Short mmCIF file of C-alpha atoms in Angstrom, two decimals:
data_model
loop_
_atom_site.label_atom_id
_atom_site.label_comp_id
_atom_site.label_asym_id
_atom_site.label_seq_id
_atom_site.Cartn_x
_atom_site.Cartn_y
_atom_site.Cartn_z
CA MET F 1 -36.18 10.29 -6.76
CA SER F 2 -32.44 10.20 -7.52
CA GLU F 3 -30.32 7.54 -5.82
CA ILE F 4 -27.06 9.36 -6.58
CA GLU F 5 -25.11 10.16 -3.43
CA ASP F 6 -21.95 11.47 -5.11
CA LYS F 7 -21.36 15.21 -5.08
CA TYR F 8 -19.63 15.36 -8.46
CA ILE F 9 -20.14 13.54 -11.73
CA SER F 10 -17.75 10.91 -13.06
CA LEU F 11 -15.78 12.01 -16.11
CA LEU F 12 -15.49 8.33 -17.04
CA THR F 13 -19.18 8.27 -17.98
CA ASP F 14 -20.35 9.35 -21.42
CA PHE F 15 -22.55 12.11 -19.97
CA GLY F 16 -19.87 13.43 -17.61
CA PHE F 17 -17.14 13.45 -20.25
CA LYS F 18 -19.24 15.25 -22.85
CA ARG F 19 -20.67 17.74 -20.33
CA ILE F 20 -17.21 18.89 -19.28
CA PHE F 21 -15.35 18.61 -22.60
CA GLY F 22 -17.98 18.61 -25.34
CA THR F 23 -20.06 21.78 -25.00
CA ASP F 24 -19.53 25.39 -26.05
CA LEU F 25 -20.34 26.45 -22.51
CA ASN F 26 -17.30 24.58 -21.21
CA LYS F 27 -14.91 24.82 -24.14
CA ASP F 28 -12.41 26.63 -21.90
CA LEU F 29 -12.13 23.35 -19.97
CA LEU F 30 -11.34 21.41 -23.13
CA ILE F 31 -8.77 24.05 -24.11
CA GLY F 32 -7.23 23.86 -20.64
CA PHE F 33 -6.99 20.08 -20.82
CA LEU F 34 -5.44 20.06 -24.31
CA ASN F 35 -2.87 22.70 -23.37
CA ALA F 36 -1.97 20.70 -20.25
CA LEU F 37 -1.60 17.57 -22.41
CA PHE F 38 0.89 19.32 -24.71
CA GLU F 39 2.74 20.90 -21.76
CA GLY F 40 3.82 23.99 -23.69
CA SER F 41 4.89 22.27 -26.92
CA HIS F 42 1.65 23.43 -28.52
CA VAL F 43 -0.71 26.21 -27.43
CA ILE F 44 -4.42 26.31 -28.27
CA THR F 45 -6.33 29.55 -27.77
CA ASP F 46 -9.76 28.67 -29.16
CA VAL F 47 -11.74 25.73 -30.55
CA LYS F 48 -14.89 25.29 -32.60
CA TYR F 49 -16.97 22.17 -32.04
CA LEU F 50 -17.74 20.09 -35.13
CA ASN F 51 -20.34 17.44 -35.86
CA THR F 52 -19.41 14.27 -33.96
CA GLU F 53 -21.24 11.86 -36.31
CA HIS F 54 -19.57 11.03 -39.60
CA LEU F 55 -20.67 8.78 -42.45
CA GLY F 56 -18.41 7.15 -45.02
CA ASP F 57 -18.30 8.24 -48.63
CA LEU F 58 -21.07 5.75 -49.39
CA HIS F 59 -24.26 5.36 -47.37
CA SER F 60 -23.45 1.69 -46.77
CA GLU F 61 -20.05 2.44 -45.24
CA ARG F 62 -19.56 2.25 -41.50
CA LYS F 63 -20.00 5.53 -39.64
CA ALA F 64 -17.96 6.98 -36.80
CA ILE F 65 -19.32 8.82 -33.77
CA PHE F 66 -16.72 10.75 -31.78
CA ASP F 67 -17.06 11.75 -28.14
CA VAL F 68 -15.59 15.18 -28.88
CA TYR F 69 -14.57 16.60 -32.25
CA CYS F 70 -13.27 20.14 -32.64
CA GLU F 71 -11.14 22.44 -34.74
CA THR F 72 -8.67 25.12 -33.65
CA GLU F 73 -8.49 28.63 -35.07
CA ASN F 74 -5.81 27.54 -37.55
CA GLY F 75 -7.73 24.51 -38.82
CA GLU F 76 -6.17 21.71 -36.76
CA LYS F 77 -8.59 18.86 -36.06
CA PHE F 78 -8.91 17.13 -32.68
CA ILE F 79 -10.76 13.90 -31.93
CA VAL F 80 -10.95 13.25 -28.17
CA GLU F 81 -12.28 9.89 -26.99
CA MET F 82 -12.85 8.28 -23.60
CA GLN F 83 -12.34 4.51 -23.78
CA ASN F 84 -13.33 2.48 -20.71
CA ALA F 85 -12.68 -1.03 -21.99
CA PHE F 86 -9.99 -2.68 -24.06
CA GLN F 87 -11.02 -3.64 -27.59
CA GLU F 88 -9.11 -6.17 -29.68
CA PHE F 89 -8.89 -3.84 -32.68
CA PHE F 90 -8.67 -0.57 -30.78
CA LYS F 91 -5.64 0.67 -32.73
CA ASP F 92 -7.46 -0.07 -35.99
CA ARG F 93 -10.38 1.96 -34.71
CA SER F 94 -8.08 4.89 -33.89
CA LEU F 95 -6.69 4.83 -37.41
CA PHE F 96 -10.15 4.49 -38.94
CA TYR F 97 -11.43 7.48 -36.97
CA SER F 98 -8.50 9.62 -38.11
CA THR F 99 -9.45 9.12 -41.75
CA PHE F 100 -12.65 11.17 -41.39
CA PRO F 101 -11.03 14.53 -40.50
CA ILE F 102 -8.42 13.82 -43.18
CA ARG F 103 -10.91 13.10 -45.96
CA GLU F 104 -13.26 15.93 -45.10
CA GLN F 105 -10.45 18.39 -45.81
CA GLY F 106 -10.46 17.35 -49.46
CA VAL F 107 -11.66 20.03 -51.86
CA LYS F 108 -13.56 18.87 -54.91
CA GLY F 109 -12.07 19.94 -58.21
CA SER F 110 -8.71 19.74 -59.96
CA ASP F 111 -7.16 22.82 -58.31
CA TRP F 112 -6.77 21.37 -54.78
CA ASP F 113 -3.09 20.94 -53.90
CA PHE F 114 -3.65 18.24 -51.21
CA HIS F 115 -2.56 20.53 -48.39
CA LEU F 116 -3.85 19.07 -45.10
CA ASN F 117 -4.12 20.52 -41.62
CA HIS F 118 -2.84 18.61 -38.58
CA VAL F 119 -5.07 15.83 -37.21
CA TYR F 120 -4.83 14.67 -33.58
CA THR F 121 -6.58 11.56 -32.30
CA ILE F 122 -6.50 11.57 -28.48
CA ALA F 123 -7.62 8.45 -26.63
CA LEU F 124 -8.08 8.59 -22.86
CA LEU F 125 -7.85 5.00 -21.66
CA ASN F 126 -9.37 3.74 -18.44
CA PHE F 127 -7.20 0.62 -18.68
CA ASP F 128 -3.58 -0.38 -19.15
CA MET F 129 -2.99 -0.84 -22.89
CA HIS F 130 0.10 -3.11 -22.43
CA ASP F 131 1.36 -2.23 -25.90
CA PRO F 132 4.92 -3.48 -26.60
CA ALA F 133 5.69 -0.27 -28.52
CA PHE F 134 5.13 1.86 -25.40
CA GLU F 135 7.48 2.65 -22.55
CA GLN F 136 5.48 0.97 -19.80
CA SER F 137 6.56 3.43 -17.09
CA GLN F 138 4.94 6.31 -19.00
CA ILE F 139 1.25 7.27 -18.94
CA SER F 140 1.04 9.38 -22.10
CA HIS F 141 2.25 8.03 -25.46
CA THR F 142 2.48 9.94 -28.77
CA VAL F 143 2.60 7.93 -31.99
CA LYS F 144 3.66 9.44 -35.33
CA LEU F 145 4.62 8.18 -38.79
CA CYS F 146 8.39 7.59 -38.59
CA ASP F 147 11.16 6.05 -40.65
CA THR F 148 11.94 2.67 -39.10
CA TYR F 149 15.70 3.06 -39.56
CA THR F 150 16.35 6.67 -38.54
CA HIS F 151 13.33 6.90 -36.19
CA LYS F 152 12.84 10.44 -37.51
CA VAL F 153 9.33 11.75 -38.12
CA PHE F 154 8.34 11.26 -41.76
CA TYR F 155 4.95 13.00 -41.57
CA ASP F 156 4.38 15.51 -38.78
CA LYS F 157 0.68 16.28 -39.21
CA LEU F 158 -0.87 13.07 -37.88
CA ASP F 159 -0.62 12.31 -34.16
CA PHE F 160 -2.16 9.52 -32.10
CA ILE F 161 -1.97 10.25 -28.38
CA TYR F 162 -2.87 7.49 -25.91
CA VAL F 163 -3.23 8.43 -22.23
CA GLU F 164 -3.47 5.48 -19.82
CA ILE F 165 -5.50 7.09 -17.04
CA ALA F 166 -5.78 3.81 -15.13
CA LYS F 167 -2.02 3.89 -14.44
CA PHE F 168 -2.16 7.23 -12.64
CA ASP F 169 -1.98 6.68 -8.87
CA LYS F 170 -0.90 9.98 -7.30
CA SER F 171 -2.86 11.58 -4.48
CA ALA F 172 -4.16 15.16 -4.56
CA ASP F 173 -1.16 16.30 -2.49
CA GLU F 174 1.38 14.82 -4.92
CA LEU F 175 0.34 16.61 -8.12
CA ASN F 176 3.27 18.40 -9.76
CA SER F 177 1.86 19.69 -13.06
CA THR F 178 -1.38 20.85 -14.60
CA PHE F 179 -1.51 17.66 -16.66
CA GLU F 180 -1.28 15.56 -13.51
CA LYS F 181 -4.15 17.59 -12.05
CA TRP F 182 -6.28 16.72 -15.07
CA LEU F 183 -5.35 13.05 -14.78
CA TYR F 184 -6.36 13.14 -11.14
CA VAL F 185 -9.82 14.61 -11.79
CA LEU F 186 -10.40 12.34 -14.79
CA LYS F 187 -9.86 9.32 -12.58
CA ASN F 188 -11.18 10.51 -9.21
CA LEU F 189 -13.70 13.34 -9.56
CA SER F 190 -16.80 11.36 -8.56
CA ARG F 191 -15.03 10.04 -5.44
CA LEU F 192 -14.45 13.51 -4.01
CA ASP F 193 -16.69 15.32 -1.56
CA ARG F 194 -14.88 18.65 -1.87
CA GLN F 195 -12.44 20.46 -4.15
CA PRO F 196 -8.85 19.74 -3.02
CA GLN F 197 -6.64 22.71 -2.23
CA SER F 198 -4.19 21.63 -4.96
CA LEU F 199 -6.97 22.04 -7.54
CA ARG F 200 -7.97 25.58 -6.70
CA ASP F 201 -7.52 27.86 -9.70
CA LYS F 202 -9.78 29.45 -12.31
CA VAL F 203 -10.04 26.43 -14.61
CA PHE F 204 -10.60 23.82 -11.91
CA ASP F 205 -12.98 26.09 -9.99
CA ARG F 206 -15.14 26.11 -13.11
CA LEU F 207 -14.81 22.35 -13.59
CA PHE F 208 -16.00 21.60 -10.05
CA THR F 209 -18.90 24.03 -10.49
CA GLN F 210 -20.01 22.37 -13.73
CA ALA F 211 -19.57 18.89 -12.26
CA GLU F 212 -21.75 19.44 -9.18
CA ILE F 213 -24.73 17.09 -9.43
CA ALA F 214 -26.96 19.16 -7.13
CA LYS F 215 -27.12 21.85 -9.82
CA PHE F 216 -28.50 19.52 -12.51
CA ASN F 217 -32.04 19.99 -13.80
CA PRO F 218 -34.31 16.89 -13.87
CA ARG F 219 -33.45 16.04 -17.49
CA GLU F 220 -29.71 16.29 -16.86
CA LEU F 221 -30.05 14.17 -13.75
CA ARG F 222 -31.92 11.42 -15.64
CA GLU F 223 -29.33 11.45 -18.42
CA TYR F 224 -26.49 11.22 -15.95
CA GLU F 225 -28.16 8.38 -14.03
CA ASP F 226 -28.55 6.43 -17.30
CA SER F 227 -24.95 7.11 -18.26
CA ARG F 228 -23.65 6.14 -14.84
CA LYS F 229 -25.65 2.90 -14.91
CA ALA F 230 -24.20 2.03 -18.35
CA TYR F 231 -20.68 2.69 -17.06
CA ARG F 232 -21.21 0.60 -13.91
CA ASP F 233 -22.73 -2.27 -15.92
CA LEU F 234 -19.67 -2.24 -18.17
CA LYS F 235 -17.28 -2.10 -15.23
CA ASN F 236 -19.10 -4.91 -13.42
CA SER F 237 -18.94 -7.07 -16.55
CA LEU F 238 -15.21 -6.40 -16.90
CA ASP F 239 -14.57 -7.07 -13.20
CA THR F 240 -16.53 -10.32 -13.38
CA ALA F 241 -14.66 -11.46 -16.48
CA MET F 242 -11.33 -10.63 -14.84
CA ARG F 243 -12.27 -12.42 -11.62
CA GLU F 244 -13.43 -15.51 -13.51
CA GLY F 245 -10.24 -15.42 -15.56
CA LEU F 246 -8.11 -15.25 -12.42
CA GLU F 247 -10.05 -18.09 -10.80
CA LYS F 248 -9.69 -20.22 -13.92
CA GLY F 249 -5.99 -19.43 -14.13
CA ARG F 250 -5.53 -20.27 -10.45
CA ALA F 251 -7.38 -23.58 -10.87
CA GLU F 252 -5.37 -24.44 -13.98
CA GLY F 253 -2.18 -23.50 -12.14
CA LEU F 254 -3.06 -25.79 -9.23
CA GLU F 255 -3.89 -28.62 -11.60
CA LYS F 256 -0.64 -28.09 -13.48
CA GLY F 257 1.25 -28.04 -10.19
CA ARG F 258 -0.37 -31.29 -9.08
CA ALA F 259 0.42 -32.93 -12.42
CA GLU F 260 4.04 -31.81 -12.26
CA GLY F 261 4.29 -33.09 -8.69
CA GLU F 262 2.91 -36.50 -9.67
CA LYS F 263 5.34 -36.71 -12.57
CA MET F 264 8.30 -35.93 -10.33
CA LYS F 265 7.22 -38.76 -8.04
CA SER F 266 6.96 -41.10 -11.03
CA ILE F 267 10.44 -40.12 -12.22
CA ALA F 268 11.89 -40.76 -8.76
CA ILE F 269 10.29 -44.23 -8.70
CA ALA F 270 11.47 -44.93 -12.26
CA LYS F 271 15.06 -44.11 -11.31
CA LYS F 272 14.93 -46.63 -8.46
CA MET F 273 13.45 -49.28 -10.76
CA MET F 274 16.16 -48.57 -13.37
CA ALA F 275 18.78 -49.04 -10.65
CA MET F 276 17.20 -52.42 -9.92
CA GLY F 277 17.74 -53.42 -13.56
CA LEU F 278 14.06 -53.51 -14.59
CA ASP F 279 13.26 -53.03 -18.28
CA ASP F 280 11.65 -49.86 -19.68
CA ASP F 281 8.30 -51.47 -20.52
CA THR F 282 7.85 -52.62 -16.95
CA ILE F 283 8.85 -49.19 -15.60
CA MET F 284 6.47 -47.35 -17.98
CA GLN F 285 3.61 -49.65 -17.05
CA ALA F 286 4.24 -49.13 -13.33
CA THR F 287 4.80 -45.36 -13.39
CA GLY F 288 2.79 -44.09 -16.36
CA LEU F 289 5.86 -42.43 -17.90
CA SER F 290 6.17 -42.24 -21.69
CA ALA F 291 8.91 -43.63 -23.95
CA SER F 292 10.28 -40.10 -24.40
CA ASP F 293 10.40 -39.71 -20.62
CA MET F 294 12.45 -42.91 -20.37
CA THR F 295 14.78 -41.76 -23.14
CA ALA F 296 15.38 -38.52 -21.26
CA LEU F 297 16.18 -40.45 -18.08
CA HIS F 298 18.69 -42.69 -19.88
CA ASN F 299 20.39 -39.65 -21.40
CA LYS F 300 20.90 -37.87 -18.07
#
């Protein structure tokens, strides 16, 4: 018997994300999300889902498995990924993934003119990326190939879009745009027990219908339970690591504070001993200060 008490699935799980964004049945939801992401600068009317598993040119090369991979009616390629945990080489992974839709456009033979269609790699991040290249007050970041002097776009058909979902903290009553509505459901859907009034339109009506757990068949329910458990295990591991890191940092901070306090006491005693005319060796032996500490005191 299912132990799930939530009414709606979590879009942060692998199952939930692919159910809403990765199936032909719900491709209107993916289109709605992408159009909201571009906020009118780019309009998508249709997509075709492509194979999400890609092998390198050689069998021994590393493969890539995308969460969602699709193509628009004019040949543009979109990789859409949900990333729940920071990875040390995450930017390298983004670049590596983008090479697959680029290379697969190559036409064998000498007549190909190297014309490429646009490739978008979209990463939805359930953490704060803390990248020094980003404006930290912003949630969505678009990276292109630019000239480092003029800052003008050198190549306009390769975009990396990073969306830091974890930063979004608005309530359902504060949503001002369709993109903010998507950010809200991406982060909060499984916590809701009803569809908020601010999310009542054709697209979000369909999303809430597709996300309702009570409508799952037994196989879907098992798959979602497994996916939810994997997500919670990952989150618990991250929370534990963060808590242990904070505790270690706090302990190291206290130890550092104690050491600094003891040294200040030693310096105060050394100053009094210097005023009494005692030699440095005697002072160092009595206080534990080093020769460099004594030199610094004499130079003050």
